[in-house]
Short mmCIF file of C-alpha atoms in Angstrom, two decimals:
data_model
loop_
_atom_site.label_atom_id
_atom_site.label_comp_id
_atom_site.label_asym_id
_atom_site.label_seq_id
_atom_site.Cartn_x
_atom_site.Cartn_y
_atom_site.Cartn_z
CA MET A 239 0.00 0.00 0.00
CA ALA A 240 2.82 2.36 -0.98
CA GLU A 241 4.30 2.11 2.52
CA ASN A 242 7.40 4.25 1.92
CA GLY A 243 5.50 7.09 0.38
CA THR A 244 2.79 6.93 3.01
CA GLY A 245 5.27 7.13 5.85
CA ILE A 246 6.62 10.45 4.67
CA LEU A 247 3.13 11.75 4.05
CA ILE A 248 2.21 10.99 7.63
CA GLU A 249 5.30 12.58 9.12
CA GLN A 250 4.61 15.83 7.32
CA LEU A 251 1.01 16.19 8.43
CA LYS A 252 0.12 19.23 10.47
CA SER A 253 -2.20 19.03 13.49
CA SER A 254 -3.52 22.55 13.72
CA ILE A 255 -7.16 21.89 12.93
CA ALA A 256 -9.41 22.66 15.90
CA CYS A 257 -11.57 19.90 17.38
CA ASP A 258 -14.94 19.72 15.70
CA ASN A 259 -18.02 19.78 17.84
CA LEU A 260 -19.83 16.57 16.99
CA THR A 261 -22.53 16.88 19.55
CA THR A 262 -24.75 19.75 18.66
CA GLY A 263 -28.22 18.22 18.95
CA GLU A 264 -30.32 17.70 15.89
CA SER A 265 -33.84 19.05 16.20
CA LEU A 266 -37.11 18.09 14.58
CA LEU A 267 -40.43 19.87 14.71
CA CYS A 268 -42.47 18.51 17.57
CA GLN A 269 -42.58 16.02 20.39
CA HIS A 270 -45.05 13.18 20.48
CA PRO A 271 -46.38 10.93 23.27
CA PHE A 272 -45.74 7.77 21.24
CA LEU A 273 -41.99 8.21 21.39
CA THR A 274 -40.00 5.91 23.65
CA THR A 275 -36.45 6.16 24.91
CA SER A 276 -33.86 3.60 23.91
CA LYS A 277 -31.56 3.18 26.88
CA LYS A 278 -29.61 0.43 25.21
CA TYR A 279 -28.21 2.45 22.35
CA GLY A 280 -28.50 5.99 23.66
CA THR A 281 -31.20 8.23 22.28
CA SER A 282 -32.50 7.94 18.74
CA PHE A 283 -32.84 10.65 16.11
CA ILE A 284 -36.49 11.30 16.95
CA GLU A 285 -35.83 11.10 20.68
CA GLN A 286 -33.46 14.07 20.31
CA VAL A 287 -36.41 16.30 19.36
CA SER A 288 -36.00 19.78 20.74
CA VAL A 289 -38.85 22.20 20.28
CA SER A 290 -36.71 25.18 21.21
CA HIS A 291 -35.15 25.45 17.72
CA LEU A 292 -38.44 25.84 15.90
CA ARG A 293 -40.84 27.46 18.35
CA PRO A 294 -39.46 30.93 17.64
CA LEU A 295 -39.99 30.28 13.92
CA LEU A 296 -43.52 28.98 14.37
CA GLY A 297 -44.55 31.50 17.01
CA GLY A 298 -44.70 29.05 19.89
CA VAL A 299 -43.70 29.57 23.50
CA ASP A 300 -41.49 27.17 25.39
CA ASN A 301 -43.33 26.13 28.53
CA SER A 302 -40.34 24.55 30.19
CA SER A 303 -38.81 26.49 33.02
CA PRO A 304 -35.32 28.02 32.78
CA THR A 305 -34.18 25.80 35.59
CA ASN A 306 -35.16 22.65 33.74
CA SER A 307 -33.64 23.96 30.55
CA ASN A 308 -30.33 24.73 32.23
CA SER A 309 -30.35 21.36 33.92
CA SER A 310 -30.97 19.63 30.60
CA ASN A 311 -28.15 21.52 28.94
CA SER A 312 -25.81 20.64 31.77
CA ASP A 313 -26.74 16.97 31.53
CA ALA A 314 -26.32 17.04 27.78
CA ASP A 315 -22.85 18.52 28.10
CA SER A 316 -21.79 15.96 30.67
CA ASN A 317 -23.05 13.05 28.56
CA ARG A 318 -21.91 14.55 25.30
CA GLN A 319 -19.16 12.11 24.56
CA SER A 320 -20.79 8.91 25.78
CA VAL A 321 -24.42 9.19 24.65
CA SER A 322 -25.05 11.74 21.93
CA GLU A 323 -22.45 10.29 19.58
CA CYS A 324 -24.40 7.01 19.53
CA LYS A 325 -27.80 8.44 18.70
CA VAL A 326 -29.56 7.35 15.55
CA TRP A 327 -30.24 9.91 12.81
CA ARG A 328 -32.67 9.89 9.91
CA ASN A 329 -30.82 9.10 6.66
CA PRO A 330 -31.12 12.28 4.54
CA LEU A 331 -30.96 10.22 1.33
CA ASN A 332 -33.16 7.32 2.38
CA LEU A 333 -34.74 5.35 -0.44
CA PHE A 334 -38.42 4.80 -1.22
CA ARG A 335 -39.90 1.66 0.30
CA GLY A 336 -42.25 0.76 -2.52
CA ALA A 337 -40.16 1.81 -5.50
CA GLU A 338 -36.72 0.75 -4.23
CA TYR A 339 -36.59 -1.33 -1.04
CA ASN A 340 -39.52 -3.55 -2.03
CA ARG A 341 -38.18 -4.06 -5.54
CA TYR A 342 -34.95 -5.30 -4.02
CA THR A 343 -36.94 -7.78 -1.91
CA TRP A 344 -38.87 -9.00 -4.97
CA VAL A 345 -35.65 -9.67 -6.89
CA THR A 346 -33.43 -11.12 -4.15
CA GLY A 347 -35.89 -12.42 -1.58
CA ARG A 348 -33.97 -10.53 1.12
CA GLU A 349 -35.31 -7.89 3.47
CA PRO A 350 -33.06 -4.80 3.31
CA LEU A 351 -34.61 -3.14 6.37
CA THR A 352 -34.52 -4.40 9.93
CA TYR A 353 -37.41 -4.25 12.37
CA TYR A 354 -35.48 -1.79 14.53
CA ASP A 355 -34.97 0.53 11.56
CA MET A 356 -38.62 0.37 10.51
CA ASN A 357 -39.75 0.94 14.08
CA LEU A 358 -37.70 4.15 14.20
CA SER A 359 -39.34 5.20 10.93
CA ALA A 360 -42.76 4.59 12.46
CA GLN A 361 -41.78 6.93 15.29
CA ASP A 362 -40.65 9.48 12.70
CA HIS A 363 -43.97 9.32 10.89
CA GLN A 364 -45.97 9.74 14.07
CA THR A 365 -43.81 12.72 15.02
CA PHE A 366 -43.87 14.40 11.61
CA PHE A 367 -47.41 13.76 10.48
CA THR A 368 -49.71 13.64 13.53
CA CYS A 369 -50.79 15.96 16.31
CA ASP A 370 -53.21 15.90 19.24
CA SER A 371 -55.97 17.63 17.29
CA ASP A 372 -56.14 15.05 14.48
CA HIS A 373 -59.44 13.73 15.85
CA LEU A 374 -61.11 16.96 14.69
CA ARG A 375 -60.59 16.01 11.04
CA PRO A 376 -61.82 12.51 10.03
CA ALA A 377 -59.12 11.91 7.40
CA ASP A 378 -56.34 12.89 9.80
CA ALA A 379 -57.85 10.63 12.48
CA ILE A 380 -57.68 7.69 10.07
CA MET A 381 -54.09 8.50 9.15
CA GLN A 382 -53.12 8.78 12.80
CA LYS A 383 -54.12 5.13 13.20
CA ALA A 384 -52.48 4.23 9.89
CA TRP A 385 -49.05 5.46 10.97
CA ARG A 386 -49.25 3.19 14.02
CA GLU A 387 -50.23 0.15 11.98
CA ARG A 388 -47.45 -2.41 11.46
CA ASN A 389 -49.02 -4.21 8.50
CA PRO A 390 -48.11 -2.38 5.23
CA GLN A 391 -51.33 -3.42 3.47
CA ALA A 392 -53.40 -2.12 6.38
CA ARG A 393 -51.59 1.23 6.18
CA ILE A 394 -52.21 1.48 2.43
CA SER A 395 -55.89 0.60 2.85
CA ALA A 396 -56.26 3.26 5.54
CA ALA A 397 -54.66 5.85 3.24
CA HIS A 398 -57.16 5.08 0.47
CA GLU A 399 -59.98 5.32 3.01
CA ALA A 400 -58.75 8.76 4.11
CA LEU A 401 -58.60 9.97 0.49
CA GLU A 402 -62.23 8.98 -0.01
CA LEU A 403 -63.15 11.56 2.65
CA GLU A 404 -60.96 14.44 1.46
CA ASP A 405 -57.63 15.35 -0.14
CA CYS A 406 -55.28 14.30 2.66
CA ALA A 407 -51.60 15.17 2.19
CA THR A 408 -50.32 12.53 4.60
CA ALA A 409 -52.38 9.84 2.82
CA TYR A 410 -50.68 10.75 -0.46
CA ILE A 411 -47.32 10.57 1.32
CA LEU A 412 -47.97 7.05 2.57
CA LEU A 413 -49.07 5.85 -0.86
CA ALA A 414 -46.08 7.48 -2.55
CA GLU A 415 -43.67 5.92 -0.09
CA GLU A 416 -45.12 2.42 0.16
CA GLU A 417 -47.58 1.64 -2.65
CA ALA A 418 -45.91 3.29 -5.65
CA THR A 419 -43.68 0.77 -7.42
CA THR A 420 -41.74 3.32 -9.51
CA ILE A 421 -40.29 6.75 -8.86
CA VAL A 422 -42.57 8.18 -11.57
CA GLU A 423 -45.65 6.97 -9.69
CA ALA A 424 -44.27 8.30 -6.42
CA GLU A 425 -43.65 11.70 -7.99
CA LYS A 426 -47.24 11.94 -9.23
CA LEU A 427 -48.56 11.20 -5.76
CA PHE A 428 -46.22 13.73 -4.16
CA LYS A 429 -47.40 16.40 -6.59
CA GLN A 430 -50.95 15.76 -5.46
CA ALA A 431 -49.73 15.87 -1.87
CA VAL A 432 -48.15 19.31 -2.43
CA LYS A 433 -51.49 20.83 -3.40
CA ALA A 434 -53.24 19.42 -0.36
CA GLY A 435 -50.31 20.22 1.94
CA GLU A 436 -49.97 23.84 0.85
CA GLY A 437 -53.66 24.47 1.45
CA CYS A 438 -53.49 23.08 4.99
CA TYR A 439 -50.29 25.01 5.68
CA ARG A 440 -51.78 28.36 4.63
CA ARG A 441 -54.88 27.81 6.73
CA SER A 442 -52.99 26.77 9.85
CA GLN A 443 -50.47 29.61 9.41
CA GLN A 444 -53.24 32.15 9.78
CA LEU A 445 -54.59 30.48 12.93
CA GLN A 446 -51.36 29.44 14.65
CA HIS A 447 -51.52 32.21 17.30
CA HIS A 448 -55.10 31.39 18.37
CA GLY A 449 -54.08 28.69 20.84
CA ALA A 450 -51.95 25.65 21.53
CA GLN A 451 -54.16 23.43 19.39
CA TYR A 452 -53.68 25.60 16.29
CA GLU A 453 -49.98 25.89 16.98
CA ALA A 454 -49.67 22.08 17.02
CA GLN A 455 -51.57 21.87 13.74
CA HIS A 456 -49.27 24.41 12.16
CA ARG A 457 -46.18 22.50 13.31
CA ARG A 458 -47.61 19.33 11.81
CA ASP A 459 -48.53 21.05 8.54
CA THR A 460 -45.03 22.52 8.34
CA ASN A 461 -43.55 19.05 8.78
CA VAL A 462 -45.75 17.65 6.06
CA LEU A 463 -44.99 20.40 3.55
CA VAL A 464 -41.23 20.26 4.08
CA TYR A 465 -41.22 16.48 3.79
CA ILE A 466 -43.24 16.50 0.57
CA LYS A 467 -41.13 19.12 -1.16
CA ARG A 468 -37.94 17.38 -0.14
CA ARG A 469 -39.10 14.03 -1.48
CA LEU A 470 -40.28 15.70 -4.70
CA ALA A 471 -36.78 17.10 -5.14
CA MET A 472 -35.35 13.63 -4.54
CA CYS A 473 -37.69 12.22 -7.20
CA SER A 474 -36.40 14.78 -9.68
CA ARG A 475 -32.82 13.82 -8.81
CA LYS A 476 -33.53 10.11 -9.30
CA LEU A 477 -35.25 10.76 -12.63
CA GLY A 478 -32.24 12.66 -13.98
CA ARG A 479 -33.62 16.19 -13.63
CA THR A 480 -30.76 17.23 -11.39
CA ARG A 481 -30.87 20.98 -12.04
CA GLU A 482 -34.55 21.03 -11.22
CA ALA A 483 -33.81 19.11 -8.01
CA VAL A 484 -31.12 21.62 -7.03
CA LYS A 485 -33.51 24.51 -7.55
CA MET A 486 -36.22 22.84 -5.45
CA MET A 487 -33.77 22.18 -2.62
CA ARG A 488 -32.44 25.73 -2.66
CA ASP A 489 -35.98 27.12 -2.61
CA LEU A 490 -36.88 24.85 0.28
CA MET A 491 -33.83 25.91 2.29
CA LYS A 492 -34.64 29.56 1.56
CA GLU A 493 -38.30 29.17 2.55
CA PHE A 494 -37.41 27.43 5.83
CA PRO A 495 -33.94 28.78 6.69
CA LEU A 496 -33.97 27.51 10.29
CA LEU A 497 -34.57 23.91 9.30
CA SER A 498 -30.90 23.07 8.75
CA MET A 499 -31.28 20.26 11.28
CA PHE A 500 -33.13 18.33 8.56
CA ASN A 501 -29.81 18.07 6.68
CA ILE A 502 -31.32 19.11 3.36
CA HIS A 503 -27.87 20.45 2.53
CA GLU A 504 -26.64 16.86 2.23
CA ASN A 505 -29.17 16.24 -0.55
CA LEU A 506 -28.03 19.47 -2.16
CA LEU A 507 -24.35 18.50 -1.95
CA GLU A 508 -24.96 15.19 -3.69
CA SER A 509 -26.93 16.84 -6.50
CA LEU A 510 -24.29 19.54 -7.02
CA LEU A 511 -21.57 16.88 -7.19
CA GLU A 512 -23.59 15.11 -9.86
CA LEU A 513 -23.60 18.36 -11.84
CA GLN A 514 -19.84 18.71 -11.14
CA ASN A 515 -20.57 22.18 -9.87
CA TYR A 516 -17.65 22.16 -7.45
CA ALA A 517 -17.71 25.90 -6.78
CA ASP A 518 -21.25 25.67 -5.39
CA VAL A 519 -20.29 22.56 -3.44
CA GLN A 520 -17.51 24.54 -1.79
CA ALA A 521 -19.95 27.35 -0.99
CA VAL A 522 -22.34 24.93 0.73
CA LEU A 523 -19.46 23.39 2.68
CA ALA A 524 -18.30 26.82 3.79
CA LYS A 525 -21.68 27.33 5.41
CA TYR A 526 -22.25 23.90 6.97
CA ASP A 527 -18.74 22.58 7.68
CA ASP A 528 -18.62 24.69 10.81
CA ILE A 529 -17.31 23.81 14.25
CA SER A 530 -20.66 24.68 15.82
CA LEU A 531 -22.64 22.29 13.59
CA PRO A 532 -22.78 18.50 13.78
CA LYS A 533 -20.49 16.72 11.37
CA SER A 534 -21.32 13.86 9.04
CA ALA A 535 -19.50 11.60 6.62
CA THR A 536 -20.98 13.62 3.75
CA ILE A 537 -19.50 16.85 5.07
CA CYS A 538 -16.06 15.45 5.92
CA TYR A 539 -15.55 13.28 2.83
CA THR A 540 -16.91 15.88 0.41
CA ALA A 541 -14.43 18.39 1.83
CA ALA A 542 -11.69 15.79 1.35
CA LEU A 543 -12.82 15.12 -2.22
CA LEU A 544 -12.64 18.79 -3.16
CA LYS A 545 -9.11 19.15 -1.79
CA ALA A 546 -8.02 15.87 -3.37
CA ARG A 547 -9.41 17.02 -6.72
CA ALA A 548 -6.84 19.84 -6.83
CA VAL A 549 -3.84 17.45 -6.69
CA SER A 550 -5.01 13.89 -7.30
CA ASP A 551 -4.50 13.80 -11.09
CA LYS A 552 -0.73 14.31 -10.69
CA PHE A 553 -0.18 12.74 -7.29
CA SER A 554 2.41 9.98 -6.92
CA PRO A 555 3.49 8.57 -3.52
CA GLU A 556 6.98 7.81 -4.84
CA ALA A 557 7.45 11.37 -6.08
CA ALA A 558 6.03 12.77 -2.85
CA SER A 559 8.43 10.67 -0.78
CA ARG A 560 11.39 12.08 -2.72
CA ARG A 561 10.49 15.74 -2.85
CA GLY A 562 8.09 16.04 0.07
CA LEU A 563 4.52 17.24 0.03
CA SER A 564 3.42 20.50 -1.51
CA THR A 565 1.03 22.71 0.44
CA ALA A 566 -1.95 21.59 -1.65
CA GLU A 567 -1.03 17.92 -1.25
CA MET A 568 -0.60 18.35 2.48
CA ASN A 569 -4.02 19.97 2.72
CA ALA A 570 -5.56 17.10 0.74
CA VAL A 571 -3.94 14.42 2.93
CA GLU A 572 -4.99 16.27 6.08
CA ALA A 573 -8.58 16.41 4.81
CA ILE A 574 -8.55 12.68 4.08
CA HIS A 575 -7.17 11.89 7.53
CA ARG A 576 -9.81 14.12 9.09
CA ALA A 577 -12.56 12.31 7.20
CA VAL A 578 -11.19 8.87 8.05
CA GLU A 579 -10.92 9.78 11.72
CA PHE A 580 -14.57 10.80 11.71
CA ASN A 581 -15.75 7.61 9.98
CA PRO A 582 -13.09 4.95 9.36
CA HIS A 583 -15.50 2.56 7.62
CA VAL A 584 -16.01 4.63 4.46
CA PRO A 585 -12.68 4.01 2.62
CA LYS A 586 -13.22 0.26 2.24
CA TYR A 587 -16.53 0.91 0.50
CA LEU A 588 -15.12 3.66 -1.71
CA LEU A 589 -12.13 1.48 -2.64
CA GLU A 590 -14.51 -1.44 -3.25
CA MET A 591 -12.71 -3.61 -0.71
CA LYS A 592 -16.10 -4.34 0.86
CA SER A 593 -19.42 -4.88 -0.93
CA LEU A 594 -22.21 -2.34 -0.65
CA ILE A 595 -25.82 -2.98 0.32
CA LEU A 596 -28.89 -0.75 0.22
CA PRO A 597 -28.54 1.97 2.87
CA PRO A 598 -30.89 1.82 5.88
CA GLU A 599 -33.53 4.46 6.64
CA HIS A 600 -31.57 5.50 9.75
CA ILE A 601 -27.85 5.83 10.28
CA LEU A 602 -25.47 6.02 13.17
CA LYS A 603 -22.94 8.83 12.94
CA ARG A 604 -19.38 7.48 12.58
CA GLY A 605 -20.78 3.96 12.19
CA ASP A 606 -20.92 1.38 9.42
CA SER A 607 -24.51 2.36 8.56
CA GLU A 608 -23.43 5.94 7.81
CA ALA A 609 -20.50 4.66 5.74
CA ILE A 610 -22.84 2.53 3.61
CA ALA A 611 -25.28 5.41 3.13
CA TYR A 612 -22.47 7.77 2.06
CA ALA A 613 -20.66 5.38 -0.27
CA PHE A 614 -23.91 4.20 -1.89
CA PHE A 615 -24.57 7.68 -3.30
CA HIS A 616 -21.08 9.21 -3.49
CA LEU A 617 -18.86 6.44 -4.88
CA GLN A 618 -19.64 7.64 -8.41
CA HIS A 619 -18.47 11.15 -7.54
CA TRP A 620 -15.10 9.88 -6.27
CA LYS A 621 -14.66 7.79 -9.42
CA ARG A 622 -15.38 10.83 -11.57
CA VAL A 623 -12.43 12.77 -10.09
CA GLU A 624 -9.27 11.40 -11.67
CA GLY A 625 -6.80 10.04 -9.13
CA ALA A 626 -8.98 10.76 -6.09
CA LEU A 627 -9.41 7.10 -5.15
CA ASN A 628 -5.69 6.50 -5.71
CA LEU A 629 -4.84 9.29 -3.27
CA LEU A 630 -7.33 7.87 -0.77
CA HIS A 631 -5.84 4.39 -1.24
CA CYS A 632 -2.32 5.66 -0.51
CA THR A 633 -3.08 7.75 2.55
CA TRP A 634 -6.18 6.65 4.48
CA GLU A 635 -4.48 4.04 6.66
CA GLY A 636 -2.05 6.67 7.93
CA THR A 637 -4.86 7.99 10.12
CA PHE A 638 -4.47 5.01 12.44
CA ARG A 639 -0.77 5.72 12.93
CA MET A 640 -1.67 9.22 14.06
CA ILE A 641 -4.17 7.82 16.58
CA PRO A 642 -2.63 4.60 17.95
CA TYR A 643 -5.32 4.26 20.63
CA PRO A 644 -8.49 5.62 18.94
CA LEU A 645 -10.92 4.39 21.59
CA GLU A 646 -9.10 6.29 24.34
CA LYS A 647 -8.30 9.55 22.57
CA GLY A 648 -8.95 11.40 19.35
CA HIS A 649 -7.00 13.86 17.22
CA LEU A 650 -9.55 16.17 15.60
CA PHE A 651 -12.69 14.60 17.04
CA TYR A 652 -13.80 12.89 20.20
CA PRO A 653 -12.50 9.34 20.72
CA TYR A 654 -14.31 6.84 18.55
CA PRO A 655 -17.47 5.71 20.40
CA ILE A 656 -17.54 2.07 21.44
CA CYS A 657 -21.31 1.69 21.00
CA THR A 658 -21.43 1.88 17.19
CA GLU A 659 -20.99 -1.81 16.44
CA THR A 660 -23.90 -2.91 18.62
CA ALA A 661 -26.30 -0.30 17.23
CA ASP A 662 -25.20 -0.93 13.62
CA ARG A 663 -26.05 -4.60 14.03
CA GLU A 664 -29.61 -3.52 14.84
CA LEU A 665 -29.81 -1.12 11.89
CA LEU A 666 -28.23 -3.33 9.21
CA PRO A 667 -29.64 -6.61 7.85
CA MET A 668 -28.33 -9.99 9.00
CA PHE A 669 -26.73 -10.87 5.66
CA HIS A 670 -24.36 -7.89 5.91
CA GLU A 671 -21.08 -8.28 7.76
CA VAL A 672 -20.90 -5.23 10.00
CA SER A 673 -17.64 -3.32 9.76
CA VAL A 674 -15.89 -2.65 13.07
CA TYR A 675 -13.29 -0.04 13.91
CA PRO A 676 -9.98 -1.10 12.29
CA LYS A 677 -7.71 -2.38 15.02
CA LYS A 678 -3.98 -1.89 14.85
CA GLU A 679 -2.39 -5.24 13.97
CA LEU A 680 0.80 -6.22 15.78
CA PRO A 681 3.73 -7.68 13.75
CA PHE A 682 4.07 -11.47 13.81
CA PHE A 683 7.51 -11.28 15.48
CA ILE A 684 6.07 -9.43 18.48
CA LEU A 685 3.22 -11.92 18.81
CA PHE A 686 5.60 -14.88 18.48
CA THR A 687 8.00 -13.45 21.06
CA ALA A 688 5.19 -12.75 23.50
CA GLY A 689 3.84 -16.28 23.13
CA LEU A 690 7.29 -17.85 23.56
CA CYS A 691 8.01 -15.83 26.69
CA SER A 692 4.63 -16.70 28.17
CA PHE A 693 5.14 -20.41 27.46
CA THR A 694 8.65 -20.37 29.01
CA ALA A 695 7.39 -18.59 32.11
CA MET A 696 4.58 -21.11 32.50
CA LEU A 697 7.03 -24.04 32.24
CA ALA A 698 9.33 -22.45 34.81
CA LEU A 699 6.43 -21.94 37.23
CA LEU A 700 5.19 -25.52 36.85
CA THR A 701 8.71 -26.90 37.27
CA HIS A 702 9.16 -24.90 40.46
CA GLN A 703 5.82 -26.03 41.91
CA PHE A 704 5.83 -29.67 40.73
CA PRO A 705 9.48 -30.70 40.07
CA GLU A 706 8.97 -34.47 40.15
CA LEU A 707 5.84 -34.45 38.02
CA MET A 708 7.44 -32.09 35.48
CA GLY A 709 10.53 -34.34 35.39
CA VAL A 710 8.39 -37.33 34.48
CA PHE A 711 6.54 -35.23 31.91
CA ALA A 712 9.82 -33.98 30.41
CA LYS A 713 11.23 -37.53 30.08
CA ALA A 714 8.02 -38.76 28.48
CA PHE A 715 7.96 -35.79 26.11
CA LEU A 716 11.60 -36.23 25.06
CA SER A 717 11.25 -39.96 24.61
CA THR A 718 8.20 -39.40 22.44
CA LEU A 719 9.99 -36.66 20.49
CA PHE A 720 13.07 -38.80 19.78
CA ALA A 721 11.16 -42.07 19.18
CA PRO A 722 11.09 -41.66 15.37
CA LEU A 723 14.83 -40.92 15.35
CA ASN A 724 15.60 -44.02 17.45
CA PHE A 725 13.45 -46.11 15.14
CA ILE A 726 15.38 -44.88 12.10
CA MET A 727 18.72 -45.54 13.81
CA GLU A 728 17.72 -49.13 14.60
CA LYS A 729 16.69 -49.74 11.01
CA VAL A 730 19.99 -48.29 9.73
CA GLU A 731 21.99 -50.54 12.10
CA SER A 732 20.13 -53.63 10.91
CA ILE A 733 20.75 -52.85 7.25
CA LEU A 734 24.38 -51.59 7.23
CA PRO A 735 27.30 -53.95 7.93
CA SER A 736 28.66 -53.69 11.46
CA SER A 737 32.13 -52.70 10.30
CA LEU A 738 30.83 -49.84 8.15
CA TRP A 739 28.55 -48.64 10.95
CA HIS A 740 31.56 -48.72 13.33
CA GLN A 741 33.57 -46.56 10.98
CA LEU A 742 30.67 -44.07 10.58
CA THR A 743 30.24 -43.74 14.33
CA ARG A 744 33.95 -43.03 14.70
CA ILE A 745 33.69 -40.26 12.15
#
């Protein structure tokens, strides 16, 4: 793996990048009584809901006392490293169940989604698309029950029943996500959902200050509208209308500027990379690759790709080892090491050393699930940049030399969390071999020496404690060891003449 060149690259790395804050909480739009807390894996994406980010936008008032708020912030800071890094996040680029996940099941007979993943999605749907006043509207009351239903056919039937009563945006969403078998069908349903969703949004926007009930409706209608427009943009991207998708995403981010916690910028980054509009990609990164915002594999590896693009076409590890690294090359290698430290599972997927599967609907930051989700959509962008994968191949393993004990300390980020493997096994299907944090392998000589010393010490201890027994054991062992040699000697003596054997023994 170009060891000589890599060694010099590592020695010349600078370590002046400030530690990135990985733990800024991600917020959604509203809390919901159906949510439960997962103590086993930390808190999930939905369970990190914080109304405080959006209540100012929507005109709401936070009822929690300052004391409780301060206490919560203090607890969050104290548990920042151990808990919040292992929370589960909604995959910004998640696929469509009917048009993509189900088609995979029909072809292969395998289920790409786990029960744990789908259960988190059910919590998402109840949080996004329901509120306490749904019983006032018959269609919304039906959909509230539909989102709790585990049977897909029962959910689809409930959506059709709701549409018989009125144009229900959430019913169109469910049908687009689960019943539509192609992206074209899903797009048609989402376009119908936009009309219904915009009407509800305008009505609730006018009434949001008339009480808590109207405020809850407006939050729900905002969720629905943002979700629909985002999925419509994703449909355009999948159908090849990338410029249209970029425009829709930009308009959505402009219309709801405080909703950055939805990570719409990650959809935008992928679409801009497809257009090879690297200047706009850099502009988006300049806004979101900030120390105060949560990081992701998309942010870190896209930044590395842009810096690698400037030097990768002419990069050679042998030449770099002779002349040293230029400033641009050093910046590119630093960016790669930063990305690998954040998520060390990504390079094996980008270098096609490990097979890809369909990404889950939820991901774990810095885990194998996030690596799969990133590589699934961004591998083509790395291949498009000449020499980028070669530069990654030559330098990514150097990150582990910089951080010899990654679980105890970090370089640019917090130490790698130990809970990722367990949670990833719940998020990823059984047929996938979950990637674990690369462990530093010891040379064979060190292992052999350690084993030999341990064996010698054990023999010395046993000989000291049981001298007679060990003497008997040693005699039996030596006699058994030399038995074949004695047998051969006896055969030789019986075959050779005694005079010749006498002369050989004298020699």
